[in-house]
C-alpha cells in the first residue's frame, strides 16, 4: 500500500476510534454534546473535504469527509438525546457564516476562500462547546479530541497536494483540539481540588 493511502487509512481508523467511545457515551447519557456546535462542525467539515478534493488533496481528504458524516450523526444524537440545546444568537451567526462559504467559493472559483471561511467558522464553532466544557468539564470526553488532534496531524501527512487550501483546516482544528484538551484537564483538576 502506498504511503499516502496508508496514512489516509490510519486517519480513517483514528476517526472511527475517536468517535466510537464518544457516540457510545452519548447513548449511555454520560456525554451531552452541544447540538449546534456539532451541526456547524458537520457542515464545515464536509464542505472542507469537498474543497480539499477540488484542490487535489486526494486520499488525504477522505478522513475529513468521513468525519463530516459522523459529525452530522453526533449532531443528530445530541438533538435526539436532548444534549445541550442552548442556542445563542452567536450560534446562528456561525451557522450562517458556514453556509456563506459555498456562494463565496462559487463566486471566486477558488476553494481557498471557502476553506478560510470554514476554518474560521469551525474554530469559532468551538465556542459553545468550550463554554459548556468550562462549566461542565466532566461531560466531555478528552479522548475524542485527543484522537481528533492526532487524526488531523496524520491527515496532513496523507495529503497528496500541499497548499493552504488542503492544509489549513486539519492543522488549525488539530491545534484547537490540543488547546481544548488542556482546558478540560485544567478545569477538571480545579473542580476536583475545590470539591476536596
PDB file of C-alpha atoms in Angstrom:
ATOM      1  CA  UNK A   1       0.000   0.000   0.000  1.00  0.00           C
ATOM      2  CA  UNK A   2       1.483   3.378  -0.979  1.00  0.00           C
ATOM      3  CA  UNK A   3       2.466   5.796   1.794  1.00  0.00           C
ATOM      4  CA  UNK A   4      -0.353   8.361   1.323  1.00  0.00           C
ATOM      5  CA  UNK A   5      -3.054   5.678   1.216  1.00  0.00           C
ATOM      6  CA  UNK A   6      -1.612   4.083   4.352  1.00  0.00           C
ATOM      7  CA  UNK A   7      -1.704   7.413   6.212  1.00  0.00           C
ATOM      8  CA  UNK A   8      -5.261   8.016   4.996  1.00  0.00           C
ATOM      9  CA  UNK A   9      -6.295   4.544   6.211  1.00  0.00           C
ATOM     10  CA  UNK A  10      -4.697   5.276   9.608  1.00  0.00           C
ATOM     11  CA  UNK A  11      -6.575   8.602   9.757  1.00  0.00           C
ATOM     12  CA  UNK A  12      -9.858   6.837   8.878  1.00  0.00           C
ATOM     13  CA  UNK A  13      -9.194   4.267  11.628  1.00  0.00           C
ATOM     14  CA  UNK A  14      -8.421   7.087  14.087  1.00  0.00           C
ATOM     15  CA  UNK A  15     -11.692   8.773  13.089  1.00  0.00           C
ATOM     16  CA  UNK A  16     -13.679   5.656  13.978  1.00  0.00           C
ATOM     17  CA  UNK A  17     -11.579   5.090  17.096  1.00  0.00           C
ATOM     18  CA  UNK A  18     -12.200   8.690  18.226  1.00  0.00           C
ATOM     19  CA  UNK A  19     -15.926   8.720  17.631  1.00  0.00           C
ATOM     20  CA  UNK A  20     -16.881   5.226  18.805  1.00  0.00           C
ATOM     21  CA  UNK A  21     -16.498   5.805  22.589  1.00  0.00           C
ATOM     22  CA  UNK A  22     -17.959   9.295  22.266  1.00  0.00           C
ATOM     23  CA  UNK A  23     -21.057   8.024  20.487  1.00  0.00           C
ATOM     24  CA  UNK A  24     -21.356   5.155  22.966  1.00  0.00           C
ATOM     25  CA  UNK A  25     -21.107   7.662  25.823  1.00  0.00           C
ATOM     26  CA  UNK A  26     -23.902   9.746  24.290  1.00  0.00           C
ATOM     27  CA  UNK A  27     -26.098   6.637  24.083  1.00  0.00           C
ATOM     28  CA  UNK A  28     -25.400   5.935  27.763  1.00  0.00           C
ATOM     29  CA  UNK A  29     -26.279   9.519  28.696  1.00  0.00           C
ATOM     30  CA  UNK A  30     -22.827  10.273  30.122  1.00  0.00           C
ATOM     31  CA  UNK A  31     -21.948  12.805  27.415  1.00  0.00           C
ATOM     32  CA  UNK A  32     -24.252  15.643  26.433  1.00  0.00           C
ATOM     33  CA  UNK A  33     -22.742  17.380  23.407  1.00  0.00           C
ATOM     34  CA  UNK A  34     -23.758  20.866  22.342  1.00  0.00           C
ATOM     35  CA  UNK A  35     -26.034  20.192  19.362  1.00  0.00           C
ATOM     36  CA  UNK A  36     -25.333  23.398  17.470  1.00  0.00           C
ATOM     37  CA  UNK A  37     -21.550  23.004  17.665  1.00  0.00           C
ATOM     38  CA  UNK A  38     -21.884  19.570  16.093  1.00  0.00           C
ATOM     39  CA  UNK A  39     -24.210  20.826  13.335  1.00  0.00           C
ATOM     40  CA  UNK A  40     -21.713  23.565  12.500  1.00  0.00           C
ATOM     41  CA  UNK A  41     -18.770  21.158  12.639  1.00  0.00           C
ATOM     42  CA  UNK A  42     -20.567  18.646  10.417  1.00  0.00           C
ATOM     43  CA  UNK A  43     -21.390  21.207   7.737  1.00  0.00           C
ATOM     44  CA  UNK A  44     -17.964  22.805   7.877  1.00  0.00           C
ATOM     45  CA  UNK A  45     -16.021  19.552   7.858  1.00  0.00           C
ATOM     46  CA  UNK A  46     -17.879  18.076   4.915  1.00  0.00           C
ATOM     47  CA  UNK A  47     -17.622  21.249   2.809  1.00  0.00           C
ATOM     48  CA  UNK A  48     -13.893  21.500   3.616  1.00  0.00           C
ATOM     49  CA  UNK A  49     -13.455  17.922   2.374  1.00  0.00           C
ATOM     50  CA  UNK A  50     -15.111  18.916  -0.906  1.00  0.00           C
ATOM     51  CA  UNK A  51     -12.799  21.948  -1.191  1.00  0.00           C
ATOM     52  CA  UNK A  52      -9.767  19.795  -0.406  1.00  0.00           C
ATOM     53  CA  UNK A  53     -10.776  17.309  -3.089  1.00  0.00           C
ATOM     54  CA  UNK A  54     -11.215  20.176  -5.560  1.00  0.00           C
ATOM     55  CA  UNK A  55      -7.653  21.315  -4.770  1.00  0.00           C
ATOM     56  CA  UNK A  56      -6.108  17.879  -5.232  1.00  0.00           C
ATOM     57  CA  UNK A  57      -5.895  16.632  -1.630  1.00  0.00           C
ATOM     58  CA  UNK A  58      -6.737  13.137  -2.858  1.00  0.00           C
ATOM     59  CA  UNK A  59      -6.864  10.409  -0.232  1.00  0.00           C
ATOM     60  CA  UNK A  60      -5.963  12.965   2.442  1.00  0.00           C
ATOM     61  CA  UNK A  61      -9.486  14.383   2.175  1.00  0.00           C
ATOM     62  CA  UNK A  62     -11.224  11.047   2.764  1.00  0.00           C
ATOM     63  CA  UNK A  63     -10.869  11.037   6.573  1.00  0.00           C
ATOM     64  CA  UNK A  64     -12.164  14.631   6.684  1.00  0.00           C
ATOM     65  CA  UNK A  65     -15.229  13.684   4.592  1.00  0.00           C
ATOM     66  CA  UNK A  66     -15.895  10.653   6.809  1.00  0.00           C
ATOM     67  CA  UNK A  67     -15.509  12.818   9.902  1.00  0.00           C
ATOM     68  CA  UNK A  68     -18.077  15.262   8.494  1.00  0.00           C
ATOM     69  CA  UNK A  69     -20.622  12.482   8.036  1.00  0.00           C
ATOM     70  CA  UNK A  70     -20.040  11.048  11.508  1.00  0.00           C
ATOM     71  CA  UNK A  71     -20.205  14.555  12.972  1.00  0.00           C
ATOM     72  CA  UNK A  72     -23.678  15.006  11.491  1.00  0.00           C
ATOM     73  CA  UNK A  73     -24.632  11.764  13.238  1.00  0.00           C
ATOM     74  CA  UNK A  74     -23.346  13.127  16.571  1.00  0.00           C
ATOM     75  CA  UNK A  75     -25.421  16.286  15.993  1.00  0.00           C
ATOM     76  CA  UNK A  76     -28.451  14.071  15.374  1.00  0.00           C
ATOM     77  CA  UNK A  77     -27.772  12.146  18.585  1.00  0.00           C
ATOM     78  CA  UNK A  78     -27.287  15.381  20.532  1.00  0.00           C
ATOM     79  CA  UNK A  79     -30.667  16.571  19.315  1.00  0.00           C
ATOM     80  CA  UNK A  80     -32.428  13.250  19.828  1.00  0.00           C
ATOM     81  CA  UNK A  81     -30.923  12.629  23.270  1.00  0.00           C
ATOM     82  CA  UNK A  82     -31.531  16.213  24.332  1.00  0.00           C
ATOM     83  CA  UNK A  83     -27.908  17.190  24.712  1.00  0.00           C
ATOM     84  CA  UNK A  84     -27.072  20.815  25.369  1.00  0.00           C
ATOM     85  CA  UNK A  85     -29.797  22.615  23.402  1.00  0.00           C
ATOM     86  CA  UNK A  86     -28.957  26.186  24.396  1.00  0.00           C
ATOM     87  CA  UNK A  87     -28.659  28.017  21.115  1.00  0.00           C
ATOM     88  CA  UNK A  88     -27.388  31.543  21.327  1.00  0.00           C
ATOM     89  CA  UNK A  89     -27.702  34.207  18.666  1.00  0.00           C
ATOM     90  CA  UNK A  90     -23.980  33.838  18.028  1.00  0.00           C
ATOM     91  CA  UNK A  91     -24.517  30.142  17.195  1.00  0.00           C
ATOM     92  CA  UNK A  92     -26.866  31.160  14.370  1.00  0.00           C
ATOM     93  CA  UNK A  93     -24.243  33.598  13.103  1.00  0.00           C
ATOM     94  CA  UNK A  94     -21.662  30.777  12.992  1.00  0.00           C
ATOM     95  CA  UNK A  95     -24.012  28.535  11.032  1.00  0.00           C
ATOM     96  CA  UNK A  96     -24.861  31.344   8.610  1.00  0.00           C
ATOM     97  CA  UNK A  97     -21.154  32.055   8.073  1.00  0.00           C
ATOM     98  CA  UNK A  98     -20.514  28.374   7.393  1.00  0.00           C
ATOM     99  CA  UNK A  99     -23.236  28.308   4.763  1.00  0.00           C
ATOM    100  CA  UNK A 100     -21.950  31.501   3.098  1.00  0.00           C
ATOM    101  CA  UNK A 101     -18.742  29.699   2.203  1.00  0.00           C
ATOM    102  CA  UNK A 102     -20.446  27.881  -0.672  1.00  0.00           C
ATOM    103  CA  UNK A 103     -21.521  31.027  -2.550  1.00  0.00           C
ATOM    104  CA  UNK A 104     -18.110  32.558  -1.807  1.00  0.00           C
ATOM    105  CA  UNK A 105     -16.401  29.530  -3.313  1.00  0.00           C
ATOM    106  CA  UNK A 106     -18.713  29.672  -6.323  1.00  0.00           C
ATOM    107  CA  UNK A 107     -18.178  33.397  -6.875  1.00  0.00           C
ATOM    108  CA  UNK A 108     -14.388  33.327  -6.508  1.00  0.00           C
ATOM    109  CA  UNK A 109     -13.895  29.938  -8.184  1.00  0.00           C
ATOM    110  CA  UNK A 110     -11.196  29.392  -5.546  1.00  0.00           C
ATOM    111  CA  UNK A 111     -11.699  26.782  -2.809  1.00  0.00           C
ATOM    112  CA  UNK A 112      -9.133  28.571  -0.599  1.00  0.00           C
ATOM    113  CA  UNK A 113     -11.621  31.289   0.347  1.00  0.00           C
ATOM    114  CA  UNK A 114     -14.202  28.695   1.294  1.00  0.00           C
ATOM    115  CA  UNK A 115     -11.624  26.876   3.433  1.00  0.00           C
ATOM    116  CA  UNK A 116     -10.537  30.117   5.147  1.00  0.00           C
ATOM    117  CA  UNK A 117     -14.157  30.972   5.987  1.00  0.00           C
ATOM    118  CA  UNK A 118     -14.979  27.405   7.020  1.00  0.00           C
ATOM    119  CA  UNK A 119     -11.880  27.001   9.172  1.00  0.00           C
ATOM    120  CA  UNK A 120     -12.668  30.287  10.914  1.00  0.00           C
ATOM    121  CA  UNK A 121     -16.274  29.215  11.465  1.00  0.00           C
ATOM    122  CA  UNK A 122     -15.201  25.783  12.690  1.00  0.00           C
ATOM    123  CA  UNK A 123     -12.836  27.320  15.200  1.00  0.00           C
ATOM    124  CA  UNK A 124     -15.492  29.810  16.298  1.00  0.00           C
ATOM    125  CA  UNK A 125     -17.949  26.906  16.450  1.00  0.00           C
ATOM    126  CA  UNK A 126     -15.860  25.541  19.293  1.00  0.00           C
ATOM    127  CA  UNK A 127     -17.185  28.480  21.328  1.00  0.00           C
ATOM    128  CA  UNK A 128     -20.367  26.842  22.666  1.00  0.00           C
ATOM    129  CA  UNK A 129     -18.515  23.613  23.445  1.00  0.00           C
ATOM    130  CA  UNK A 130     -15.656  25.483  25.169  1.00  0.00           C
ATOM    131  CA  UNK A 131     -18.247  27.432  27.191  1.00  0.00           C
ATOM    132  CA  UNK A 132     -20.141  24.284  28.192  1.00  0.00           C
ATOM    133  CA  UNK A 133     -16.986  22.253  28.891  1.00  0.00           C
ATOM    134  CA  UNK A 134     -15.542  25.038  31.029  1.00  0.00           C
ATOM    135  CA  UNK A 135     -18.544  24.785  33.360  1.00  0.00           C
ATOM    136  CA  UNK A 136     -19.110  21.028  32.992  1.00  0.00           C
ATOM    137  CA  UNK A 137     -15.699  19.542  32.094  1.00  0.00           C
ATOM    138  CA  UNK A 138     -16.698  16.007  33.081  1.00  0.00           C
ATOM    139  CA  UNK A 139     -19.449  15.922  30.413  1.00  0.00           C
ATOM    140  CA  UNK A 140     -16.909  15.847  27.579  1.00  0.00           C
ATOM    141  CA  UNK A 141     -14.511  13.081  26.620  1.00  0.00           C
ATOM    142  CA  UNK A 142     -10.961  14.298  26.214  1.00  0.00           C
ATOM    143  CA  UNK A 143     -10.107  11.126  24.283  1.00  0.00           C
ATOM    144  CA  UNK A 144     -12.312  12.197  21.356  1.00  0.00           C
ATOM    145  CA  UNK A 145     -10.450  15.471  20.997  1.00  0.00           C
ATOM    146  CA  UNK A 146      -7.038  13.829  21.529  1.00  0.00           C
ATOM    147  CA  UNK A 147      -7.716  11.335  18.758  1.00  0.00           C
ATOM    148  CA  UNK A 148      -9.147  14.114  16.567  1.00  0.00           C
ATOM    149  CA  UNK A 149      -5.935  16.098  17.026  1.00  0.00           C
ATOM    150  CA  UNK A 150      -3.815  13.056  16.169  1.00  0.00           C
ATOM    151  CA  UNK A 151      -6.043  12.232  13.195  1.00  0.00           C
ATOM    152  CA  UNK A 152      -5.728  15.776  11.816  1.00  0.00           C
ATOM    153  CA  UNK A 153      -1.943  15.666  12.076  1.00  0.00           C
ATOM    154  CA  UNK A 154      -1.916  12.272  10.267  1.00  0.00           C
ATOM    155  CA  UNK A 155      -4.215  13.764   7.597  1.00  0.00           C
ATOM    156  CA  UNK A 156      -1.551  16.392   6.937  1.00  0.00           C
ATOM    157  CA  UNK A 157       0.839  13.599   6.046  1.00  0.00           C
ATOM    158  CA  UNK A 158      -1.733  11.882   3.811  1.00  0.00           C
ATOM    159  CA  UNK A 159      -2.416  14.919   1.632  1.00  0.00           C
ATOM    160  CA  UNK A 160      -1.439  14.452  -1.995  1.00  0.00           C
ATOM    161  CA  UNK A 161      -1.175  18.191  -2.628  1.00  0.00           C
ATOM    162  CA  UNK A 162       0.217  20.616  -0.051  1.00  0.00           C
ATOM    163  CA  UNK A 163      -1.428  24.012  -0.335  1.00  0.00           C
ATOM    164  CA  UNK A 164      -3.012  26.376   2.127  1.00  0.00           C
ATOM    165  CA  UNK A 165      -6.376  25.077   0.899  1.00  0.00           C
ATOM    166  CA  UNK A 166      -5.577  21.489   1.808  1.00  0.00           C
ATOM    167  CA  UNK A 167      -3.527  22.093   4.975  1.00  0.00           C
ATOM    168  CA  UNK A 168      -5.254  24.944   6.815  1.00  0.00           C
ATOM    169  CA  UNK A 169      -8.265  23.081   8.176  1.00  0.00           C
ATOM    170  CA  UNK A 170      -6.576  19.955   9.606  1.00  0.00           C
ATOM    171  CA  UNK A 171      -3.700  21.989  11.080  1.00  0.00           C
ATOM    172  CA  UNK A 172      -5.982  24.556  12.738  1.00  0.00           C
ATOM    173  CA  UNK A 173      -8.525  22.044  14.049  1.00  0.00           C
ATOM    174  CA  UNK A 174      -5.782  19.768  15.359  1.00  0.00           C
ATOM    175  CA  UNK A 175      -4.264  22.705  17.236  1.00  0.00           C
ATOM    176  CA  UNK A 176      -7.584  23.771  18.759  1.00  0.00           C
ATOM    177  CA  UNK A 177      -8.270  20.196  19.869  1.00  0.00           C
ATOM    178  CA  UNK A 178      -4.971  20.269  21.789  1.00  0.00           C
ATOM    179  CA  UNK A 179      -5.992  23.572  23.447  1.00  0.00           C
ATOM    180  CA  UNK A 180      -9.426  22.112  24.301  1.00  0.00           C
ATOM    181  CA  UNK A 181      -7.832  19.071  25.954  1.00  0.00           C
ATOM    182  CA  UNK A 182      -5.572  21.325  28.021  1.00  0.00           C
ATOM    183  CA  UNK A 183      -8.578  23.394  29.142  1.00  0.00           C
ATOM    184  CA  UNK A 184     -10.513  20.242  30.097  1.00  0.00           C
ATOM    185  CA  UNK A 185      -7.590  18.929  32.133  1.00  0.00           C
ATOM    186  CA  UNK A 186      -7.175  22.271  33.892  1.00  0.00           C
ATOM    187  CA  UNK A 187     -10.883  22.614  34.718  1.00  0.00           C
ATOM    188  CA  UNK A 188     -11.190  19.006  35.917  1.00  0.00           C
ATOM    189  CA  UNK A 189      -8.193  19.452  38.185  1.00  0.00           C
ATOM    190  CA  UNK A 190      -9.555  22.761  39.559  1.00  0.00           C
ATOM    191  CA  UNK A 191     -13.009  21.309  40.236  1.00  0.00           C
ATOM    192  CA  UNK A 192     -11.517  18.215  41.855  1.00  0.00           C
ATOM    193  CA  UNK A 193      -9.397  20.386  44.152  1.00  0.00           C
ATOM    194  CA  UNK A 194     -12.410  22.551  45.050  1.00  0.00           C
ATOM    195  CA  UNK A 195     -14.511  19.534  45.990  1.00  0.00           C
ATOM    196  CA  UNK A 196     -11.905  18.154  48.410  1.00  0.00           C
TER     197      UNK A 196
END
